[in-house]
Coordinates of C-alpha atoms and ligand atoms in Angstrom, one line a residue:
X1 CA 0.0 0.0 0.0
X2 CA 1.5 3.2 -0.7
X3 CA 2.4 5.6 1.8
X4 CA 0.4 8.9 2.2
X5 CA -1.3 9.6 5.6
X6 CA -3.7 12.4 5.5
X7 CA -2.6 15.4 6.9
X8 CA -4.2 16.5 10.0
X9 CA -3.5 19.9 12.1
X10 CA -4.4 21.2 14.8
X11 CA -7.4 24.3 14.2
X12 CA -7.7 26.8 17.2
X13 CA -10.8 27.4 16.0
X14 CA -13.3 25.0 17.5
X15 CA -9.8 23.3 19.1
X16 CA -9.8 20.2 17.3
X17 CA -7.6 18.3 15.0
X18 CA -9.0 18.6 11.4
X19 CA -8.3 17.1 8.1
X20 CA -5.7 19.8 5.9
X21 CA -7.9 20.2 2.4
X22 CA -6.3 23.6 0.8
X23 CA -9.5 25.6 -1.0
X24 CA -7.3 25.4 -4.2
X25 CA -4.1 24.1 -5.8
X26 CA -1.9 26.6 -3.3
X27 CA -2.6 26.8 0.1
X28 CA -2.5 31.0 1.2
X29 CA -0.7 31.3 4.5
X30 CA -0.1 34.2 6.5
X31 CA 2.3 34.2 9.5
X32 CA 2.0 37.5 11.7
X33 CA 5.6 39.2 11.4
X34 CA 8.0 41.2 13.4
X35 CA 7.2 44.6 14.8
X36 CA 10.8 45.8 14.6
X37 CA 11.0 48.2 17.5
X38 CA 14.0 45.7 19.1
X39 CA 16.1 42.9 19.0
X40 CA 14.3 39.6 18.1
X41 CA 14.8 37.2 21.4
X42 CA 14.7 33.3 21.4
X43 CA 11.0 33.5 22.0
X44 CA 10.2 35.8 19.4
X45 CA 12.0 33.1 17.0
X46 CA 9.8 29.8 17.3
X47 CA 6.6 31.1 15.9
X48 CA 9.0 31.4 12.8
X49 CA 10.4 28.1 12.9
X50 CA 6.7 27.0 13.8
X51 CA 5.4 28.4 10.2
X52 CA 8.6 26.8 8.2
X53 CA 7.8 23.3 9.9
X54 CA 4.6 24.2 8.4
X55 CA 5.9 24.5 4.9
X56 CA 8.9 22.0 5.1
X57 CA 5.4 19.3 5.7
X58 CA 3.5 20.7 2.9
X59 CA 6.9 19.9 0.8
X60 CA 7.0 16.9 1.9
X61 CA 3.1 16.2 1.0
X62 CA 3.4 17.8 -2.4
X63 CA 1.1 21.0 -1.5
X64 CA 1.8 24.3 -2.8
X65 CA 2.2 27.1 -0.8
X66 CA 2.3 30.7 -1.1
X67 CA 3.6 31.9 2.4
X68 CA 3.4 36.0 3.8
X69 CA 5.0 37.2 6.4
X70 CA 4.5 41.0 7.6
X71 CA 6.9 43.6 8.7
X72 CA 5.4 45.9 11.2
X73 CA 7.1 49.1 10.7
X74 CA 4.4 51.1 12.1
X75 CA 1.2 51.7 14.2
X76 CA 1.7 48.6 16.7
X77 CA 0.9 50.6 19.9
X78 CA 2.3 50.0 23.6
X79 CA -1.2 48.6 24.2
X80 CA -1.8 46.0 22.7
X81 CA -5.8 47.4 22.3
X82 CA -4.5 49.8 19.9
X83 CA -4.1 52.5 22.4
X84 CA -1.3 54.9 23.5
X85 CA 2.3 55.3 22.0
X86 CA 3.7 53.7 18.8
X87 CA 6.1 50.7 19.6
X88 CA 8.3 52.1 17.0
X89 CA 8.2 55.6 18.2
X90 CA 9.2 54.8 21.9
X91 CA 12.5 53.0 20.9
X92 CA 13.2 55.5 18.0
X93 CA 13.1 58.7 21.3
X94 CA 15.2 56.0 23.5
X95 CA 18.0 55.0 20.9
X96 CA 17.8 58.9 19.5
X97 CA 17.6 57.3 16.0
X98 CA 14.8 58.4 13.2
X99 CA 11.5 55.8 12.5
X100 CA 13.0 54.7 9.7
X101 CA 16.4 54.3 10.8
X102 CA 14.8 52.3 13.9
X103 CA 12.7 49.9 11.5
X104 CA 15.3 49.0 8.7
X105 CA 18.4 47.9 11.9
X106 CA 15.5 45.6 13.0
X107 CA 13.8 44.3 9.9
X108 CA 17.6 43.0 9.0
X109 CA 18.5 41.5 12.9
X110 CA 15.0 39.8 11.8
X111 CA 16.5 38.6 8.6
X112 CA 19.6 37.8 10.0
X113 CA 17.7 35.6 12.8
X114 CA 15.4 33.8 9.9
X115 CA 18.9 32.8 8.0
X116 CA 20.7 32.0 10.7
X117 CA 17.9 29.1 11.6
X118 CA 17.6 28.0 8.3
X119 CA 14.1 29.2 7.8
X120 CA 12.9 29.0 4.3
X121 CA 12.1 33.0 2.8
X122 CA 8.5 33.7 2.4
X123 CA 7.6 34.5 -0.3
X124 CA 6.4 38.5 0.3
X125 CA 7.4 40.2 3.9
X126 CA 4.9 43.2 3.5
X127 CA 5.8 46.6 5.2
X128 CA 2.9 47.9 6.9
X129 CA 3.9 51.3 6.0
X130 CA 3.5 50.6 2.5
X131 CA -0.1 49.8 2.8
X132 CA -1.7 52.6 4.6
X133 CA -3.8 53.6 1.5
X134 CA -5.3 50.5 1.4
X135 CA -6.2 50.2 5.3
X136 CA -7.5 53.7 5.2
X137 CA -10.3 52.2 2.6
X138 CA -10.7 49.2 4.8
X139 CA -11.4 50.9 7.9
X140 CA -13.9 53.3 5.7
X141 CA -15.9 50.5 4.4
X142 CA -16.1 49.1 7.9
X143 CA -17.4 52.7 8.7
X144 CA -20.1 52.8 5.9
X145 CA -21.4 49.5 7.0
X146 CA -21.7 50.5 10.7
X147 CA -19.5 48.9 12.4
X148 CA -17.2 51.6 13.8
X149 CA -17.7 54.8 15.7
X150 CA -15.7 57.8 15.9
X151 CA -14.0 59.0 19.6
X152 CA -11.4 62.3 20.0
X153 CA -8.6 59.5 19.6
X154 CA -9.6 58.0 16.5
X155 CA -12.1 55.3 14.7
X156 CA -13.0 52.6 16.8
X157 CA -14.2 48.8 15.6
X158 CA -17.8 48.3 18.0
X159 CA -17.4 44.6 18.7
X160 CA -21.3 44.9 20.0
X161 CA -22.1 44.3 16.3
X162 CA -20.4 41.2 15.9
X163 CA -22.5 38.4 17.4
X164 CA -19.7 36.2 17.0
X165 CA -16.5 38.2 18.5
X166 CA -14.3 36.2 20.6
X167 CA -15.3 32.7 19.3
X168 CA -11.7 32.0 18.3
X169 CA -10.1 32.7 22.2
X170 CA -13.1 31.1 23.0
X171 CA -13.5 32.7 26.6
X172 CA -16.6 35.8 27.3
X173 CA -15.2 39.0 27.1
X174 CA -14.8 39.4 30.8
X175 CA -12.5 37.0 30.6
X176 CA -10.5 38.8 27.6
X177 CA -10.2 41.7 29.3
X178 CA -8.9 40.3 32.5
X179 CA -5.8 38.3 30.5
X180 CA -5.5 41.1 27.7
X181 CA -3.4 44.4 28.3
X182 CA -6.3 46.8 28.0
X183 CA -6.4 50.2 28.9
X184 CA -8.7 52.7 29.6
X185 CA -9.7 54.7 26.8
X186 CA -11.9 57.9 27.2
X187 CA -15.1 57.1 25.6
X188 CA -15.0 53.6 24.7
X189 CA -18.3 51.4 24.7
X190 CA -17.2 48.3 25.4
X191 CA -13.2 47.1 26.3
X192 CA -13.5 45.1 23.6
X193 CA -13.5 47.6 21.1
X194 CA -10.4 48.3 19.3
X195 CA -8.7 51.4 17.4
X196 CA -8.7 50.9 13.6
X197 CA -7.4 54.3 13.1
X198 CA -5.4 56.1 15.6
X199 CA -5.6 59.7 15.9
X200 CA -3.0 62.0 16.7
X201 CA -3.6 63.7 20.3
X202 CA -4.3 67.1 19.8
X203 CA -0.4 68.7 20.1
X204 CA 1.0 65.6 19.5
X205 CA 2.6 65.4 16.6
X206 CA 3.4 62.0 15.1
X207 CA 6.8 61.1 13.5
X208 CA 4.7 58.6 10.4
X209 CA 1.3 59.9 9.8
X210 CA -1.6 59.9 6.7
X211 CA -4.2 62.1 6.5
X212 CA -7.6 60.1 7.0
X213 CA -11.0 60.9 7.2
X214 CA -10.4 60.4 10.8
X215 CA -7.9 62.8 11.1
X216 CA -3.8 62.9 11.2
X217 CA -2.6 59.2 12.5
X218 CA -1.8 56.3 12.6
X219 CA -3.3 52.6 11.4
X220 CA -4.0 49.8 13.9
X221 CA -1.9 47.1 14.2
X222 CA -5.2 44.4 14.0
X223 CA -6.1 46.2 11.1
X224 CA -2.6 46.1 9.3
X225 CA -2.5 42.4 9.2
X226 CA -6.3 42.0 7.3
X227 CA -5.0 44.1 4.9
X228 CA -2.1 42.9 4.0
X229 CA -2.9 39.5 3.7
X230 CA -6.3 39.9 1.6
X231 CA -3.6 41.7 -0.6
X232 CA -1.6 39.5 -0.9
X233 CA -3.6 35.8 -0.5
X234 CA -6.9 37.2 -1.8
X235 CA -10.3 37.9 0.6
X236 CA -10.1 34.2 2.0
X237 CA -7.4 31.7 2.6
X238 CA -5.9 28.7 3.8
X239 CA -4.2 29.1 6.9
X240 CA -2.9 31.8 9.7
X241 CA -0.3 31.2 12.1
X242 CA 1.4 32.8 15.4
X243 CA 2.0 32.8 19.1
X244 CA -0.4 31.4 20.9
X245 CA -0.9 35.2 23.0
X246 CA -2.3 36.5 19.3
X247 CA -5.0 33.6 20.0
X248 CA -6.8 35.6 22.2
X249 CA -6.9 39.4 21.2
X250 CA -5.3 39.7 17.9
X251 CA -6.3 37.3 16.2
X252 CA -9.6 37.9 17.3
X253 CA -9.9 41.4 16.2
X254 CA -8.5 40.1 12.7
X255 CA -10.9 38.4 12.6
X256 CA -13.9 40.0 14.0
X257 CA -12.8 43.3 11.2
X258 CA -12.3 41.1 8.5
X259 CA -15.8 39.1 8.3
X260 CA -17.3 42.5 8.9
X261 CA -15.6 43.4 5.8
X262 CA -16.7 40.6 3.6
X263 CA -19.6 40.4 4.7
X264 CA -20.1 37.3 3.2
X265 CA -20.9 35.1 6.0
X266 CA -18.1 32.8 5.4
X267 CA -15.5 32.2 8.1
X268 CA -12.4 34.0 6.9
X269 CA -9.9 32.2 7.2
X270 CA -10.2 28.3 8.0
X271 CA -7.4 27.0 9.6
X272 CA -5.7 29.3 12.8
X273 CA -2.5 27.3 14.3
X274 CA -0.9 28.7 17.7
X275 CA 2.6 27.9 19.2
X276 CA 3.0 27.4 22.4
X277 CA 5.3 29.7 24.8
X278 CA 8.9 29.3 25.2
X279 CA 9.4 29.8 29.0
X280 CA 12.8 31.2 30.5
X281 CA 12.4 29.8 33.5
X282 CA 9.2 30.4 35.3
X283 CA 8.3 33.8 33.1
X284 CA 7.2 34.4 29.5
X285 CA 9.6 35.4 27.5
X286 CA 8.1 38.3 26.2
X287 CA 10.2 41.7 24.9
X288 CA 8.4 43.8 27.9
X289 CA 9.8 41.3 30.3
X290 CA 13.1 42.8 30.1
X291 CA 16.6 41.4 28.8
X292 CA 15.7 38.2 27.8
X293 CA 18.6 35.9 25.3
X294 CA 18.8 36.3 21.8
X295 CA 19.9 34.2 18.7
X296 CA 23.6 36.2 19.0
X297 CA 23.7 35.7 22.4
X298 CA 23.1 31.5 22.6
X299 CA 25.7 31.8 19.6
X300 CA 28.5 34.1 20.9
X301 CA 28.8 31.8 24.1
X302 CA 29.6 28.7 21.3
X303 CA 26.2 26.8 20.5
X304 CA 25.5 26.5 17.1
X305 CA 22.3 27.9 15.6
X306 CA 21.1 24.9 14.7
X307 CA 21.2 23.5 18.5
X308 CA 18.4 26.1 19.3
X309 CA 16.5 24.7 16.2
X310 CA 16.7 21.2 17.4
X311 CA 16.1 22.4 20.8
X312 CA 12.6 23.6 19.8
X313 CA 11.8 20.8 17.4
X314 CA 12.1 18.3 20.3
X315 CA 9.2 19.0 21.6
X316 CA 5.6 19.9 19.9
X317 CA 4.8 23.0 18.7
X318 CA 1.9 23.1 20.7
X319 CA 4.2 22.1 23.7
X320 CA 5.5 24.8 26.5
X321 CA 9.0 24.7 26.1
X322 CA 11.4 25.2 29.0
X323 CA 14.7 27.3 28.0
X324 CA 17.2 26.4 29.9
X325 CA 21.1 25.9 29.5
X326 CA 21.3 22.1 30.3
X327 CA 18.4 21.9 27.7
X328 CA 20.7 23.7 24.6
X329 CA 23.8 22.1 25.9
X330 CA 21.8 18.8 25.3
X331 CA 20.4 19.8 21.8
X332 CA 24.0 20.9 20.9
X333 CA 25.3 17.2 21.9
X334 CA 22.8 15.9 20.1
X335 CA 23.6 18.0 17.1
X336 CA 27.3 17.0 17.2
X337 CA 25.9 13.3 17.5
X338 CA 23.8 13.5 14.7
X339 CA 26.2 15.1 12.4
X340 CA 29.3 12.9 13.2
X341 CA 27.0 10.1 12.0
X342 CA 25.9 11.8 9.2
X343 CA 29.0 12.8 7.7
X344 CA 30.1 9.6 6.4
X345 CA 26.9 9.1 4.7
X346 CA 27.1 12.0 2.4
X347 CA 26.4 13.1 0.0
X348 CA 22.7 12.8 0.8
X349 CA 20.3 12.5 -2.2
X350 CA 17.6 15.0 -2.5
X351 CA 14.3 13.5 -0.2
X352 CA 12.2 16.5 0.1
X353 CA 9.1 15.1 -0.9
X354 CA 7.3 11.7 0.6
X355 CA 7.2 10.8 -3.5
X356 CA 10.8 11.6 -4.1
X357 CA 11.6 9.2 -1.3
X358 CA 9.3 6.5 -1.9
X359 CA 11.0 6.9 -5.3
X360 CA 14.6 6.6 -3.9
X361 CA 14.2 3.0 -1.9
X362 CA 12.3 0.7 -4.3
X363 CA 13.5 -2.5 -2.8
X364 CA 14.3 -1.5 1.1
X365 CA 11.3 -2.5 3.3
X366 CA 13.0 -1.1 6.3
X367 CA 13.4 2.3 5.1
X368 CA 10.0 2.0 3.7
X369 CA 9.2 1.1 7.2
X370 CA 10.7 3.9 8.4
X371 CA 9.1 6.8 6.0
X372 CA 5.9 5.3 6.9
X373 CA 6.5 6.3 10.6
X374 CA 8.0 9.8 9.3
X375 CA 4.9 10.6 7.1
X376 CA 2.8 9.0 9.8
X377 CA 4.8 12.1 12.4
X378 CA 4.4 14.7 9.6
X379 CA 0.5 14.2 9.0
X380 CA 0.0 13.5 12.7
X381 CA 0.2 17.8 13.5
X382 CA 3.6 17.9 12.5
X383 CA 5.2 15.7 15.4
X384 CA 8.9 16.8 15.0
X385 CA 9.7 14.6 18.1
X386 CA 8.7 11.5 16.4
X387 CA 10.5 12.8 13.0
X388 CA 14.0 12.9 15.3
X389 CA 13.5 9.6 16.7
X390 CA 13.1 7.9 13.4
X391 CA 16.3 9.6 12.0
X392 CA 17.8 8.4 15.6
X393 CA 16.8 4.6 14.4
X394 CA 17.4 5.5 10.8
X395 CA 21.2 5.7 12.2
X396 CA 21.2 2.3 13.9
X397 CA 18.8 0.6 11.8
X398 CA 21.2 -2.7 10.9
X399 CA 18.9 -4.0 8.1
X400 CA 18.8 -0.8 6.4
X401 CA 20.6 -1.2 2.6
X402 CA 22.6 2.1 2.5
X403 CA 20.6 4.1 0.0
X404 CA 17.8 2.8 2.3
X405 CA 19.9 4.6 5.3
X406 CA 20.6 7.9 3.2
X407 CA 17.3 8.3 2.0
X408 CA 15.5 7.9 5.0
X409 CA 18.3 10.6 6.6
X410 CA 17.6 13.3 3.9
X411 CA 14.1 12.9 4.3
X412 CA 14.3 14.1 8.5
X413 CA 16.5 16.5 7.4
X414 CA 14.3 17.8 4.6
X415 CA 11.6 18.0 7.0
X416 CA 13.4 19.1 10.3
X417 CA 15.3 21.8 8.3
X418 CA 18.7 21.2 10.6
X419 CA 20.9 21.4 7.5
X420 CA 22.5 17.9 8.5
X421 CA 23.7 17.3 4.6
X422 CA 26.4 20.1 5.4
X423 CA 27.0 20.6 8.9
X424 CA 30.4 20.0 10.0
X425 CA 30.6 18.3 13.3
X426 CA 34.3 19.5 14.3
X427 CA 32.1 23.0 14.3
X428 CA 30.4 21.6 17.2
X429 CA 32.9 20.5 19.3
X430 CA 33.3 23.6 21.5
X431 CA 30.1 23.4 24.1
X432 CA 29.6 20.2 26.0
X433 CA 27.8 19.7 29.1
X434 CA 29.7 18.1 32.1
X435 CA 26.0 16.3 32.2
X436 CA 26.6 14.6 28.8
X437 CA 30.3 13.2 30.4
X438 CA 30.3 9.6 30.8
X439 CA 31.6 8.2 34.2
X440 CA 35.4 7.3 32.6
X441 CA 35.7 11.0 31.0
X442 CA 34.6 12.2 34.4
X443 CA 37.0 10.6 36.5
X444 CA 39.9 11.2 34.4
X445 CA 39.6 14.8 33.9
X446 CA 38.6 15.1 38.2
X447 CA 42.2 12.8 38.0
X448 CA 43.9 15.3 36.2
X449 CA 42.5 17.9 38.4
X450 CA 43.6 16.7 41.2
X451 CA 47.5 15.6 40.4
X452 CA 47.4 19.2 39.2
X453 CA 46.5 20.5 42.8
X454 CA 49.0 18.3 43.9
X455 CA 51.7 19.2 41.7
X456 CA 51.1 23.1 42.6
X457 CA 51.2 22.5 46.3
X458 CA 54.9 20.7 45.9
X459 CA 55.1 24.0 44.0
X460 CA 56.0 21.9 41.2
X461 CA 55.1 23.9 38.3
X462 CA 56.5 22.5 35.1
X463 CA 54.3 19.2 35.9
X464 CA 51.2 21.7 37.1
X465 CA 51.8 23.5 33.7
X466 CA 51.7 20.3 31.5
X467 CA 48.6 18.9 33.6
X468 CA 47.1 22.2 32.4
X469 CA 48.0 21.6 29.0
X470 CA 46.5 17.9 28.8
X471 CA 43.5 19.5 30.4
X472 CA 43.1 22.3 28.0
X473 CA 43.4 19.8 25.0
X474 CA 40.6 18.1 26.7
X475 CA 38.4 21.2 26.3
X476 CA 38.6 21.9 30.5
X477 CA 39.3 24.7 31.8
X478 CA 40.5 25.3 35.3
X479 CA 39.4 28.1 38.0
X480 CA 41.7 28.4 40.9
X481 CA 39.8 29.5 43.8
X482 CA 40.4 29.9 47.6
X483 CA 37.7 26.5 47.7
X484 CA 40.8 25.2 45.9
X485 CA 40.3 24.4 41.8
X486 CA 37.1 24.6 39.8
X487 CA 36.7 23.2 36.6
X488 CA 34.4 23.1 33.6
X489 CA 33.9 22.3 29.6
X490 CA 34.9 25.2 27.2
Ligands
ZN501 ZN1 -1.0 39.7 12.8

């Protein structure tokens, strides 16, 4: 029987698992984007490498994609109701650089971040700035139809006359407000209610503003990403992705504008898939929550990028994840593992498609076996822990043929995005956990440790300065301290 399990996500809309049917030959997906006010940090980056497990599965099942990503250069407010100050206008005051100046150093950190993880390039990164015109008509239509009124500080969206607003966080509005970041706003009717266009305070003179019928201002963030991606994917499409925060506000205001807009009484988009959090300890790691780790950081104290990729992919994307250092000195072990393995295998053949590897092992019921159990992981809401344990077996699997073994190999890669094919593993070398020390290593280098101690206090030093040496070709470095010597891995 061939191979060819039906592919099955996860819809946060009615929180199910559902059958993935695209409405046409390519699937339309849009992944909200960076608001590039500030460094991306490590929990910024999974939604990303959430949305290219996404693609890297539709590859594999031989489904189209077309795949947009926004920039937010402008109008995502401190509030995340739309209210107050512009994110972007903040940090420009703070780093005394212009708007602009502000939003193209952070739109390329962003790129920079995507690369570095081995993300695969959407296909059009929108800037929101360059489709104010087009949100000004929105938010007019939405006027025309009733569905907004007008305050001092702009035009607000009157959830009231959507029966169906909030169906998507699926909690009663008094329960959005509690867990949102809502403000007061003079005027408002109900909490709910959010700014499509954000007037300029009387005196207050904006650094990016349009004229609008409303008045000098600003668009809404909500309102930035209906517009873009009907632009770009047409008034319906496939699929919409993000954190799982924009589950309960910003997704909900998408969505409660947009099927005002259409009018059409069709859901607007079908499928909406949420990451989970990546926690840093007990806290969120949100960018308000101070100085949390970025991609540069993990990578200037010697972990490869791709250890933070595997890191993630090790658990589901629907999965809390717990950042911790034992937790990336781990992936980065396993990385090394994996590519030491790997290398003598290549060159890999090309696997990106379940076809292409079906095609590759005619005769080779083990590997058959074993991209059953991959395709099975893939179509089963993208299990990427199951997809690394069958390239685990795919390494030890004795009655694999060797095509078999390489084909099986490029396919997790294809799929998992870690860039195995290439990676060198003497790149890796440099991080190890004392954890990942077996019991022989251990004892030698506490050994070694200890003759050196020994050799110092006989203030011998030519034998304490070769112990060092043997010690620092073993990647352990030595701390002298009045608790007498510490050591750890480089
Ligand atoms: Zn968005």
């Amino acid at each position: 029987m061939p191979i060819n399990h039906q592919l099955r996500l996860y819809n946060s809309l009615g929180r199910r698992m559902e059958d993935f049917v695209p409405a046409g030959p390519v699937a339309g997906l849009y992944s909200c984007g960076p608001t590039v006010y500030a460094f991306p940090h490590l929990g910024n980056m999974r939604p990303y490498v959430f949305a290219d497990t996404l693609r890297r599965a539709f590859r594999w099942k031989g489904i189209g994609v077309r795949h947009v990503v926004n920039i937010t250069d402008v109008g995502h407010a401190v509030a995340d109701t739309d209210t107050g100050e512009d994110k972007l206008e903040v940090a420009a005051a703070r780093e005394r650089r212009s708007v602009l100046d502000i939003a193209a150093f952070y739109t390329d950190a962003y790129f920079a971040d995507i690369a570095a993880l081995n993300i695969l390039p959407a296909g059009e990164y929108p800037r929101a700035s360059a489709y104010v015109e087009p949100m000004i008509e929105f938010a007019a239509k939405l006027e025309k139809d009733g569905f907004t009124y007008r305050l001092p500080s702009g035009l607000y969206f009157d959830t009231a006359k959507d029966p169906g607003y909030g169906a998507l966080a699926q909690m009663n509005t008094e329960g959005q407000q509690e867990a949102a970041r809502l403000e007061y706003v003079e005027g408002r009717r109900r909490k709910t209610d959010f700014a499509l266009w954000r007037a300029e305070e009387p005196g207050r003179r904006r650094v990016l503003r349009w004229d609008s019928p409303w008045g000098w201002g600003a668009p809404g963030w909500h309102l930035e990403c209906s517009v873009m991606s009907m632009a770009l994917l047409g008034p319906h499409f496939d699929l919409h992705t993000g954190g799982v925060d924009h589950r309960e506000l910003h997704h909900v205001n998408e969505i409660a504008q947009s099927q005002a807009f259409l009018g059409d009484g069709r859901p607007w988009v079908r499928y909406w898939l949420h990451n989970e959090f990546l926690q840093l300890g007990a806290e969120k790691m949100a960018k308000s929550a101070g100085a949390a780790p970025r991609l540069a950081d993990l990578t200037e104290a010697g972990y490869h990028p791709m250890a933070y990729r595997l890191f993630l992919l090790g658990g589901h994307y629907r999965s809390q994840l717990d950042f911790t250092t034992a937790a990336v000195d781990a992936a980065q072990a396993t990385l090394r593992r994996l590519a030491a393995r790997i290398q003598p295998l290549r060159p890999l053949p090309s696997a990106g498609t379940l076809a292409e590897a079906v095609a590759a092992t005619p005769r080779d019921p083990a590997a058959a076996r074993l991209l059953d159990t991959i395709d099975a992981a893939v179509a089963a809401d993208l299990s990427t822990p199951k997809i690394l344990a069958a390239l685990q077996d795919a390494l030890r699997e004795p009655a694999l043929t060797p095509d078999g073994q390489r084909t099986v190999v490029a396919a997790a890669d294809a799929l998992l995005g870690l860039g195995l094919a290439a990676l060198d593993p003497a790149g890796l070398e440099r991080r190890r956990a004392v954890g990942e020390l077996d019991e022989e290593e251990r004892r030698a280098i506490e050994e070694l440790v200890a003759d050196r101690t020994q050799a110092r206090q006989q203030r011998d030093w030519t034998r304490a300065d070769q112990i060092r040496a043997q010690l620092d070709e073993l990647g352990v470095q030595v701390t002298d301290t009045p608790d007498g010597p510490l050591w750890q891995l480089r």
